[in-house]
Amino acid sequence: MANVLATERLLLRPFTAEDLEHLVELDADPEVMIFLTGGKPTPREVYAGNLPHMMAGRGRLDCWVWAAIEKASGDFVGWFSLRPDPARGPDEAELGYRLRRAAWGQGYATEGAALMLEKAFAEFGLERVFALTMSVNLASRRVMEKVGLTYVRTFFDDWPEVIAGAEHGDVEYALTRADWDRRARP
């Protein structure tokens, strides 16, 4: 299968139509969605409509979101993405990840995010990768820091629904190609 990536413990592959149930189940866990929707699940209809877009390429990001499968068990553990943002230009992408609660605390987020950065800079030739989360999402912030992204700013968006912790704002972390190159050299 084209665009299949691997880490020591994960297989990352493009999504297929058969992954709809995995996505619905992932987003049905209130703990997974706490910093995204306040714990509300994503309706099946939303994923049914979005899945074809998740499977489609985006310019040089021929695959921009990958299903994460645990090699040892074959279980779906979540997803990783490099999402192009047209407002920021063709040389930037947003790093994203969402994992099942059973996969938390095992280093999978760091492992997959590091692979996304490798792909972003070494293969896609991006100049900057950024990631966003709520200020209070300390676990996600820690993953960003572990893979080398640094804090850029705190900002306050006008979200349609306010969720707990929103009063502390959101944060942006980023890594540039130049910083990645410096870090990659011995």
Short mmCIF file of C-alpha atoms in Angstrom, two decimals:
data_model
loop_
_atom_site.label_atom_id
_atom_site.label_comp_id
_atom_site.label_asym_id
_atom_site.label_seq_id
_atom_site.Cartn_x
_atom_site.Cartn_y
_atom_site.Cartn_z
CA MET A 1 0.00 0.00 0.00
CA ALA A 2 1.39 3.39 -0.97
CA ASN A 3 2.15 5.97 1.70
CA VAL A 4 2.52 3.43 4.51
CA LEU A 5 4.87 4.61 7.24
CA ALA A 6 6.27 2.74 10.20
CA THR A 7 7.83 3.37 13.56
CA GLU A 8 9.19 0.76 15.92
CA ARG A 9 5.69 -0.01 17.24
CA LEU A 10 3.25 1.65 14.84
CA LEU A 11 2.12 1.22 11.27
CA LEU A 12 0.70 4.42 9.80
CA ARG A 13 -1.39 3.95 6.69
CA PRO A 14 -3.85 6.04 4.68
CA PHE A 15 -7.45 5.86 5.83
CA THR A 16 -9.93 3.69 3.95
CA ALA A 17 -13.72 3.66 3.94
CA GLU A 18 -13.55 0.72 6.36
CA ASP A 19 -12.09 3.02 9.02
CA LEU A 20 -15.35 4.88 9.62
CA GLU A 21 -16.19 2.79 12.70
CA HIS A 22 -12.71 3.35 14.15
CA LEU A 23 -13.12 7.12 13.87
CA VAL A 24 -16.63 7.12 15.33
CA GLU A 25 -15.48 4.96 18.26
CA LEU A 26 -12.42 7.14 18.88
CA ASP A 27 -14.46 10.33 19.06
CA ALA A 28 -17.20 8.71 21.16
CA ASP A 29 -14.88 8.64 24.19
CA PRO A 30 -15.57 11.80 26.24
CA GLU A 31 -12.01 11.77 27.63
CA VAL A 32 -10.54 11.77 24.11
CA MET A 33 -12.75 14.71 23.14
CA ILE A 34 -12.50 16.76 26.36
CA PHE A 35 -10.14 19.40 24.92
CA LEU A 36 -11.83 19.44 21.52
CA THR A 37 -15.57 19.48 22.17
CA GLY A 38 -15.86 19.39 25.92
CA GLY A 39 -16.39 15.63 25.68
CA LYS A 40 -19.16 15.56 23.08
CA PRO A 41 -18.78 12.82 20.44
CA THR A 42 -18.38 13.60 16.76
CA PRO A 43 -21.58 12.46 15.01
CA ARG A 44 -21.25 9.55 12.59
CA GLU A 45 -22.63 11.74 9.78
CA VAL A 46 -19.73 14.18 10.19
CA TYR A 47 -17.16 11.42 9.70
CA ALA A 48 -19.15 9.87 6.87
CA GLY A 49 -18.89 13.21 5.10
CA ASN A 50 -15.28 13.93 6.11
CA LEU A 51 -13.71 10.52 5.50
CA PRO A 52 -13.42 10.97 1.69
CA HIS A 53 -11.53 14.24 2.32
CA MET A 54 -9.29 12.51 4.85
CA MET A 55 -8.48 9.88 2.21
CA ALA A 56 -7.71 12.44 -0.51
CA GLY A 57 -4.31 14.02 -1.05
CA ARG A 58 -3.58 17.70 -0.64
CA GLY A 59 -1.02 18.93 -3.15
CA ARG A 60 2.40 17.64 -2.25
CA LEU A 61 0.89 16.14 0.91
CA ASP A 62 -0.30 13.15 -1.09
CA CYS A 63 -1.53 11.65 2.15
CA TRP A 64 -2.14 14.10 4.97
CA VAL A 65 -3.78 11.92 7.59
CA TRP A 66 -2.74 8.42 8.56
CA ALA A 67 -4.51 5.74 10.59
CA ALA A 68 -2.23 4.48 13.37
CA ILE A 69 -2.20 0.73 13.89
CA GLU A 70 -0.31 -0.99 16.69
CA LYS A 71 2.04 -3.48 15.03
CA ALA A 72 1.94 -6.05 17.83
CA SER A 73 -1.85 -6.34 18.05
CA GLY A 74 -3.12 -4.92 14.76
CA ASP A 75 -5.42 -2.61 16.75
CA PHE A 76 -6.40 0.87 15.60
CA VAL A 77 -4.91 3.31 18.12
CA GLY A 78 -5.75 6.64 16.48
CA TRP A 79 -4.42 8.93 13.79
CA PHE A 80 -1.65 11.39 12.92
CA SER A 81 -1.78 14.20 10.40
CA LEU A 82 0.09 16.90 8.59
CA ARG A 83 -2.74 19.17 7.58
CA PRO A 84 -2.06 21.89 5.02
CA ASP A 85 -3.43 25.31 5.93
CA PRO A 86 -4.09 27.40 2.81
CA ALA A 87 -4.03 30.58 4.88
CA ARG A 88 -0.43 29.90 5.92
CA GLY A 89 0.93 28.94 2.51
CA PRO A 90 2.18 25.77 0.86
CA ASP A 91 5.30 25.40 2.98
CA GLU A 92 3.53 24.96 6.33
CA ALA A 93 1.38 22.22 7.81
CA GLU A 94 -0.35 21.60 11.11
CA LEU A 95 0.73 18.53 13.04
CA GLY A 96 -2.22 16.70 14.57
CA TYR A 97 -2.83 13.49 16.46
CA ARG A 98 -5.63 11.80 18.34
CA LEU A 99 -5.24 8.50 20.16
CA ARG A 100 -7.57 6.09 21.90
CA ARG A 101 -7.39 6.35 25.66
CA ALA A 102 -6.00 2.81 25.86
CA ALA A 103 -2.95 4.05 23.94
CA TRP A 104 -2.25 7.04 26.21
CA GLY A 105 0.90 7.14 28.28
CA GLN A 106 2.77 4.60 26.14
CA GLY A 107 4.80 7.01 24.01
CA TYR A 108 2.79 6.43 20.84
CA ALA A 109 1.93 10.11 20.42
CA THR A 110 5.59 11.09 20.60
CA GLU A 111 6.62 8.24 18.30
CA GLY A 112 4.06 9.09 15.64
CA ALA A 113 4.54 12.86 15.89
CA ALA A 114 8.30 12.47 15.44
CA LEU A 115 7.68 10.45 12.28
CA MET A 116 5.33 13.17 10.99
CA LEU A 117 8.09 15.75 11.45
CA GLU A 118 10.59 13.54 9.62
CA LYS A 119 8.17 13.20 6.73
CA ALA A 120 7.34 16.93 6.76
CA PHE A 121 10.93 18.12 6.51
CA ALA A 122 12.81 15.26 4.81
CA GLU A 123 10.23 14.22 2.23
CA PHE A 124 7.74 17.04 1.75
CA GLY A 125 10.29 19.82 2.11
CA LEU A 126 8.07 21.90 4.37
CA GLU A 127 9.58 24.97 6.00
CA ARG A 128 7.48 25.02 9.16
CA VAL A 129 5.26 22.65 11.13
CA PHE A 130 2.98 23.96 13.86
CA ALA A 131 0.58 22.41 16.34
CA LEU A 132 -2.31 23.88 18.33
CA THR A 133 -4.03 22.82 21.52
CA MET A 134 -5.78 24.26 24.53
CA SER A 135 -3.39 25.77 27.07
CA VAL A 136 -4.69 23.34 29.70
CA ASN A 137 -3.99 20.25 27.57
CA LEU A 138 -0.69 19.53 29.27
CA ALA A 139 -0.28 16.02 27.85
CA SER A 140 -0.49 17.26 24.27
CA ARG A 141 1.82 20.17 25.01
CA ARG A 142 4.36 17.73 26.45
CA VAL A 143 4.27 15.65 23.26
CA MET A 144 4.90 18.80 21.20
CA GLU A 145 7.89 19.67 23.38
CA LYS A 146 9.30 16.12 23.29
CA VAL A 147 9.40 16.14 19.48
CA GLY A 148 11.12 19.52 19.37
CA LEU A 149 8.34 22.02 18.80
CA THR A 150 8.68 25.19 20.84
CA TYR A 151 6.07 27.47 22.31
CA VAL A 152 5.12 30.35 19.99
CA ARG A 153 2.10 32.04 21.53
CA THR A 154 -1.10 31.89 23.53
CA PHE A 155 -4.20 33.13 21.75
CA PHE A 156 -7.92 33.40 22.33
CA ASP A 157 -10.32 32.41 19.55
CA ASP A 158 -14.05 32.92 19.58
CA TRP A 159 -15.25 29.29 19.64
CA PRO A 160 -18.92 28.48 19.03
CA GLU A 161 -19.12 26.58 22.32
CA VAL A 162 -17.03 27.37 25.36
CA ILE A 163 -15.53 24.34 27.08
CA ALA A 164 -13.80 24.05 30.44
CA GLY A 165 -10.33 25.57 30.34
CA ALA A 166 -11.07 27.88 27.40
CA GLU A 167 -10.53 30.89 29.62
CA HIS A 168 -6.79 30.03 29.54
CA GLY A 169 -6.70 30.20 25.74
CA ASP A 170 -5.05 28.04 23.14
CA VAL A 171 -1.36 27.66 22.39
CA GLU A 172 0.69 27.33 19.23
CA TYR A 173 3.95 25.40 19.08
CA ALA A 174 6.16 25.20 16.00
CA LEU A 175 9.35 23.87 14.49
CA THR A 176 11.09 25.31 11.45
CA ARG A 177 13.12 23.39 8.91
CA ALA A 178 16.26 25.28 9.97
CA ASP A 179 15.77 24.26 13.60
CA TRP A 180 14.98 20.69 12.60
CA ASP A 181 18.13 20.54 10.44
CA ARG A 182 20.26 21.84 13.32
CA ARG A 183 18.73 19.31 15.69
CA ALA A 184 19.17 16.43 13.23
CA ARG A 185 22.93 17.00 12.86
CA PRO A 186 25.24 15.33 15.37
#
